[in-house]
Amino acid sequence: AKKEAADKAAQEQAKADAIKAKCVASQQNLLTLESGMRIPVFAANGERAYLDDEQRRQRIEKAQQDIETYCK
């Protein structure tokens, strides 16, 4: 019983750590997107391009949603 409780606690801690890591990554992503820096992306053919304003806006919205989800 003690081993099961310890295993369950370890699983819960791992889950909490993963959520915290997603929170931090989402916050950093939002900061980068809002910084105005040109952000390179790679097309399917391997060519390098940069996010346009619409793509940046979409990614900012996604990052904000992720922050709401993971940063409680």
CSV table of N, CA, C and O in Angstrom, one decimal:
chain,number,residue,atom,x,y,z
A,1,ALA,N,0.8,-1.2,0.0
A,1,ALA,CA,0.0,0.0,0.0
A,1,ALA,C,0.9,1.3,0.0
A,1,ALA,O,0.6,2.2,-0.7
A,2,LYS,N,1.9,1.2,0.8
A,2,LYS,CA,2.8,2.4,0.8
A,2,LYS,C,3.5,2.6,-0.5
A,2,LYS,O,3.7,3.7,-0.9
A,3,LYS,N,3.9,1.5,-1.2
A,3,LYS,CA,4.5,1.6,-2.5
A,3,LYS,C,3.6,2.2,-3.5
A,3,LYS,O,3.9,3.1,-4.3
A,4,GLU,N,2.3,1.8,-3.5
A,4,GLU,CA,1.3,2.3,-4.4
A,4,GLU,C,1.1,3.8,-4.1
A,4,GLU,O,1.0,4.6,-5.1
A,5,ALA,N,1.1,4.2,-2.9
A,5,ALA,CA,0.9,5.6,-2.5
A,5,ALA,C,2.1,6.4,-3.0
A,5,ALA,O,1.9,7.5,-3.5
A,6,ALA,N,3.3,5.9,-2.8
A,6,ALA,CA,4.5,6.6,-3.3
A,6,ALA,C,4.5,6.7,-4.8
A,6,ALA,O,4.9,7.7,-5.3
A,7,ASP,N,4.1,5.6,-5.5
A,7,ASP,CA,4.1,5.7,-6.9
A,7,ASP,C,3.1,6.7,-7.4
A,7,ASP,O,3.4,7.4,-8.4
A,8,LYS,N,1.9,6.7,-6.8
A,8,LYS,CA,0.9,7.7,-7.2
A,8,LYS,C,1.4,9.1,-6.9
A,8,LYS,O,1.2,10.0,-7.8
A,9,ALA,N,2.0,9.3,-5.8
A,9,ALA,CA,2.6,10.7,-5.5
A,9,ALA,C,3.6,11.1,-6.5
A,9,ALA,O,3.7,12.2,-6.9
A,10,ALA,N,4.5,10.1,-6.9
A,10,ALA,CA,5.5,10.4,-7.9
A,10,ALA,C,4.9,10.8,-9.2
A,10,ALA,O,5.4,11.7,-9.9
A,11,GLN,N,3.9,10.1,-9.6
A,11,GLN,CA,3.2,10.3,-10.9
A,11,GLN,C,2.5,11.7,-10.8
A,11,GLN,O,2.6,12.5,-11.8
A,12,GLU,N,1.9,12.1,-9.7
A,12,GLU,CA,1.3,13.4,-9.6
A,12,GLU,C,2.3,14.5,-9.6
A,12,GLU,O,2.1,15.5,-10.2
A,13,GLN,N,3.5,14.3,-9.0
A,13,GLN,CA,4.5,15.3,-9.0
A,13,GLN,C,5.1,15.4,-10.4
A,13,GLN,O,5.4,16.5,-10.8
A,14,ALA,N,5.2,14.3,-11.1
A,14,ALA,CA,5.7,14.4,-12.5
A,14,ALA,C,4.8,15.2,-13.4
A,14,ALA,O,5.2,16.0,-14.2
A,15,LYS,N,3.5,14.9,-13.2
A,15,LYS,CA,2.4,15.7,-13.9
A,15,LYS,C,2.5,17.2,-13.6
A,15,LYS,O,2.4,18.0,-14.5
A,16,ALA,N,2.6,17.5,-12.3
A,16,ALA,CA,2.7,18.9,-11.9
A,16,ALA,C,3.9,19.6,-12.5
A,16,ALA,O,3.9,20.7,-13.0
A,17,ASP,N,5.1,18.9,-12.5
A,17,ASP,CA,6.3,19.4,-13.1
A,17,ASP,C,6.1,19.6,-14.6
A,17,ASP,O,6.6,20.7,-15.1
A,18,ALA,N,5.5,18.7,-15.3
A,18,ALA,CA,5.3,18.9,-16.7
A,18,ALA,C,4.4,20.1,-17.0
A,18,ALA,O,4.6,20.9,-17.9
A,19,ILE,N,3.3,20.3,-16.2
A,19,ILE,CA,2.4,21.4,-16.4
A,19,ILE,C,3.2,22.7,-16.1
A,19,ILE,O,3.1,23.7,-16.9
A,20,LYS,N,4.0,22.8,-15.1
A,20,LYS,CA,4.8,24.0,-14.8
A,20,LYS,C,5.8,24.3,-15.9
A,20,LYS,O,6.0,25.4,-16.3
A,21,ALA,N,6.4,23.2,-16.5
A,21,ALA,CA,7.3,23.4,-17.6
A,21,ALA,C,6.6,24.0,-18.8
A,21,ALA,O,7.1,24.9,-19.5
A,22,LYS,N,5.4,23.5,-19.1
A,22,LYS,CA,4.5,24.0,-20.2
A,22,LYS,C,4.2,25.5,-19.9
A,22,LYS,O,4.1,26.3,-20.9
A,23,CYS,N,3.9,25.8,-18.7
A,23,CYS,CA,3.6,27.2,-18.3
A,23,CYS,C,4.8,28.1,-18.6
A,23,CYS,O,4.6,29.2,-19.3
A,24,VAL,N,5.9,27.8,-18.2
A,24,VAL,CA,7.1,28.6,-18.4
A,24,VAL,C,7.4,28.7,-19.9
A,24,VAL,O,7.7,29.8,-20.4
A,25,ALA,N,7.3,27.6,-20.6
A,25,ALA,CA,7.6,27.6,-22.1
A,25,ALA,C,6.6,28.5,-22.8
A,25,ALA,O,7.0,29.3,-23.7
A,26,SER,N,5.3,28.5,-22.4
A,26,SER,CA,4.3,29.3,-23.0
A,26,SER,C,4.6,30.8,-22.7
A,26,SER,O,4.4,31.6,-23.6
A,27,GLN,N,5.0,31.1,-21.5
A,27,GLN,CA,5.3,32.5,-21.2
A,27,GLN,C,6.5,33.0,-22.0
A,27,GLN,O,6.5,34.1,-22.5
A,28,GLN,N,7.5,32.2,-22.1
A,28,GLN,CA,8.7,32.6,-22.9
A,28,GLN,C,8.3,32.7,-24.3
A,28,GLN,O,8.8,33.7,-25.0
A,29,ASN,N,7.5,31.9,-24.8
A,29,ASN,CA,7.1,31.9,-26.2
A,29,ASN,C,6.3,33.2,-26.5
A,29,ASN,O,6.6,33.9,-27.5
A,30,LEU,N,5.4,33.6,-25.6
A,30,LEU,CA,4.6,34.8,-25.7
A,30,LEU,C,5.6,36.0,-25.7
A,30,LEU,O,5.4,37.0,-26.5
A,31,LEU,N,6.5,36.1,-24.8
A,31,LEU,CA,7.5,37.2,-24.8
A,31,LEU,C,8.3,37.3,-26.1
A,31,LEU,O,8.4,38.4,-26.6
A,32,THR,N,8.7,36.2,-26.6
A,32,THR,CA,9.4,36.2,-27.9
A,32,THR,C,8.5,36.7,-29.0
A,32,THR,O,8.9,37.6,-29.8
A,33,LEU,N,7.3,36.2,-29.1
A,33,LEU,CA,6.4,36.7,-30.1
A,33,LEU,C,6.0,38.1,-30.0
A,33,LEU,O,5.9,38.8,-31.0
A,34,GLU,N,5.9,38.7,-28.8
A,34,GLU,CA,5.5,40.0,-28.6
A,34,GLU,C,6.7,41.0,-28.7
A,34,GLU,O,6.5,42.2,-28.8
A,35,SER,N,7.9,40.4,-28.8
A,35,SER,CA,9.1,41.3,-28.8
A,35,SER,C,9.3,42.0,-30.1
A,35,SER,O,10.0,43.0,-30.2
A,36,GLY,N,8.6,41.5,-31.2
A,36,GLY,CA,8.8,42.1,-32.5
A,36,GLY,C,9.9,41.6,-33.3
A,36,GLY,O,10.1,42.0,-34.5
A,37,MET,N,10.7,40.7,-32.7
A,37,MET,CA,11.8,40.1,-33.5
A,37,MET,C,11.2,39.3,-34.7
A,37,MET,O,10.1,38.8,-34.6
A,38,ARG,N,12.0,39.2,-35.7
A,38,ARG,CA,11.6,38.4,-36.9
A,38,ARG,C,11.8,36.9,-36.5
A,38,ARG,O,12.9,36.6,-36.0
A,39,ILE,N,10.8,36.1,-36.6
A,39,ILE,CA,10.9,34.7,-36.2
A,39,ILE,C,10.9,33.8,-37.4
A,39,ILE,O,10.0,33.8,-38.2
A,40,PRO,N,12.0,33.1,-37.5
A,40,PRO,CA,12.2,32.2,-38.7
A,40,PRO,C,11.3,31.0,-38.6
A,40,PRO,O,11.2,30.4,-37.5
A,41,VAL,N,10.8,30.5,-39.7
A,41,VAL,CA,10.1,29.2,-39.8
A,41,VAL,C,10.6,28.5,-41.0
A,41,VAL,O,11.1,29.2,-41.9
A,42,PHE,N,10.5,27.2,-41.0
A,42,PHE,CA,11.0,26.5,-42.2
A,42,PHE,C,9.8,25.9,-42.9
A,42,PHE,O,9.0,25.2,-42.3
A,43,ALA,N,9.8,26.1,-44.2
A,43,ALA,CA,8.7,25.5,-45.0
A,43,ALA,C,8.9,24.0,-45.2
A,43,ALA,O,10.0,23.5,-44.9
A,44,ALA,N,7.9,23.4,-45.8
A,44,ALA,CA,8.0,21.9,-46.0
A,44,ALA,C,9.2,21.6,-46.9
A,44,ALA,O,9.8,20.5,-46.8
A,45,ASN,N,9.5,22.5,-47.8
A,45,ASN,CA,10.7,22.2,-48.7
A,45,ASN,C,12.0,22.6,-48.1
A,45,ASN,O,13.0,22.4,-48.7
A,46,GLY,N,12.0,23.0,-46.8
A,46,GLY,CA,13.2,23.3,-46.1
A,46,GLY,C,13.7,24.7,-46.2
A,46,GLY,O,14.7,25.1,-45.6
A,47,GLU,N,13.0,25.5,-47.0
A,47,GLU,CA,13.4,26.9,-47.1
A,47,GLU,C,13.0,27.7,-45.9
A,47,GLU,O,12.0,27.5,-45.3
A,48,ARG,N,13.8,28.7,-45.6
A,48,ARG,CA,13.6,29.5,-44.4
A,48,ARG,C,12.7,30.7,-44.8
A,48,ARG,O,13.0,31.3,-45.8
A,49,ALA,N,11.7,31.0,-44.0
A,49,ALA,CA,10.9,32.1,-44.2
A,49,ALA,C,10.7,32.8,-42.8
A,49,ALA,O,11.3,32.3,-41.8
A,50,TYR,N,9.9,33.8,-42.7
A,50,TYR,CA,9.6,34.4,-41.4
A,50,TYR,C,8.1,34.6,-41.2
A,50,TYR,O,7.3,34.6,-42.2
A,51,LEU,N,7.7,34.6,-39.9
A,51,LEU,CA,6.3,34.7,-39.6
A,51,LEU,C,5.8,36.0,-40.2
A,51,LEU,O,6.4,37.1,-40.0
A,52,ASP,N,4.6,36.0,-40.8
A,52,ASP,CA,4.0,37.3,-41.2
A,52,ASP,C,3.1,37.7,-40.0
A,52,ASP,O,3.0,37.1,-39.0
A,53,ASP,N,2.5,38.9,-40.1
A,53,ASP,CA,1.7,39.5,-39.0
A,53,ASP,C,0.6,38.6,-38.6
A,53,ASP,O,0.3,38.4,-37.4
A,54,GLU,N,-0.1,38.0,-39.6
A,54,GLU,CA,-1.2,37.1,-39.2
A,54,GLU,C,-0.8,35.8,-38.5
A,54,GLU,O,-1.4,35.4,-37.5
A,55,GLN,N,0.3,35.2,-39.0
A,55,GLN,CA,0.8,34.1,-38.3
A,55,GLN,C,1.3,34.4,-36.9
A,55,GLN,O,1.1,33.7,-35.9
A,56,ARG,N,1.9,35.6,-36.7
A,56,ARG,CA,2.4,36.0,-35.4
A,56,ARG,C,1.2,36.2,-34.5
A,56,ARG,O,1.2,35.8,-33.3
A,57,ARG,N,0.1,36.8,-35.0
A,57,ARG,CA,-1.1,37.1,-34.2
A,57,ARG,C,-1.7,35.7,-33.7
A,57,ARG,O,-2.1,35.6,-32.6
A,58,GLN,N,-1.8,34.8,-34.7
A,58,GLN,CA,-2.3,33.5,-34.3
A,58,GLN,C,-1.5,32.8,-33.2
A,58,GLN,O,-2.0,32.2,-32.3
A,59,ARG,N,-0.2,32.9,-33.4
A,59,ARG,CA,0.7,32.2,-32.4
A,59,ARG,C,0.6,32.9,-31.0
A,59,ARG,O,0.7,32.3,-30.0
A,60,ILE,N,0.4,34.2,-31.0
A,60,ILE,CA,0.3,35.0,-29.8
A,60,ILE,C,-1.0,34.5,-29.1
A,60,ILE,O,-1.0,34.3,-27.9
A,61,GLU,N,-2.1,34.4,-29.9
A,61,GLU,CA,-3.4,33.9,-29.3
A,61,GLU,C,-3.2,32.5,-28.7
A,61,GLU,O,-3.7,32.2,-27.6
A,62,LYS,N,-2.5,31.6,-29.4
A,62,LYS,CA,-2.3,30.3,-28.9
A,62,LYS,C,-1.5,30.3,-27.6
A,62,LYS,O,-1.8,29.6,-26.7
A,63,ALA,N,-0.4,31.1,-27.6
A,63,ALA,CA,0.4,31.2,-26.4
A,63,ALA,C,-0.4,31.7,-25.2
A,63,ALA,O,-0.3,31.2,-24.1
A,64,GLN,N,-1.3,32.7,-25.5
A,64,GLN,CA,-2.1,33.2,-24.4
A,64,GLN,C,-3.1,32.1,-23.9
A,64,GLN,O,-3.3,32.0,-22.7
A,65,GLN,N,-3.6,31.3,-24.8
A,65,GLN,CA,-4.5,30.2,-24.4
A,65,GLN,C,-3.7,29.2,-23.6
A,65,GLN,O,-4.2,28.7,-22.5
A,66,ASP,N,-2.5,28.9,-24.0
A,66,ASP,CA,-1.7,28.0,-23.3
A,66,ASP,C,-1.4,28.5,-21.9
A,66,ASP,O,-1.4,27.7,-20.9
A,67,ILE,N,-1.1,29.8,-21.7
A,67,ILE,CA,-0.8,30.3,-20.4
A,67,ILE,C,-2.0,30.2,-19.5
A,67,ILE,O,-1.9,29.8,-18.4
A,68,GLU,N,-3.2,30.5,-20.1
A,68,GLU,CA,-4.4,30.3,-19.3
A,68,GLU,C,-4.6,28.9,-18.8
A,68,GLU,O,-5.1,28.6,-17.7
A,69,THR,N,-4.3,28.0,-19.7
A,69,THR,CA,-4.4,26.5,-19.4
A,69,THR,C,-3.4,26.1,-18.3
A,69,THR,O,-3.8,25.4,-17.4
A,70,TYR,N,-2.2,26.4,-18.5
A,70,TYR,CA,-1.1,25.8,-17.7
A,70,TYR,C,-0.6,26.6,-16.5
A,70,TYR,O,0.0,26.1,-15.7
A,71,CYS,N,-0.9,27.9,-16.5
A,71,CYS,CA,-0.4,28.8,-15.5
A,71,CYS,C,-1.5,29.1,-14.5
A,71,CYS,O,-1.9,30.3,-14.5
A,72,LYS,N,-1.9,28.2,-13.7
A,72,LYS,CA,-3.0,28.4,-12.7
A,72,LYS,C,-2.4,28.6,-11.3
A,72,LYS,O,-1.5,28.1,-11.0
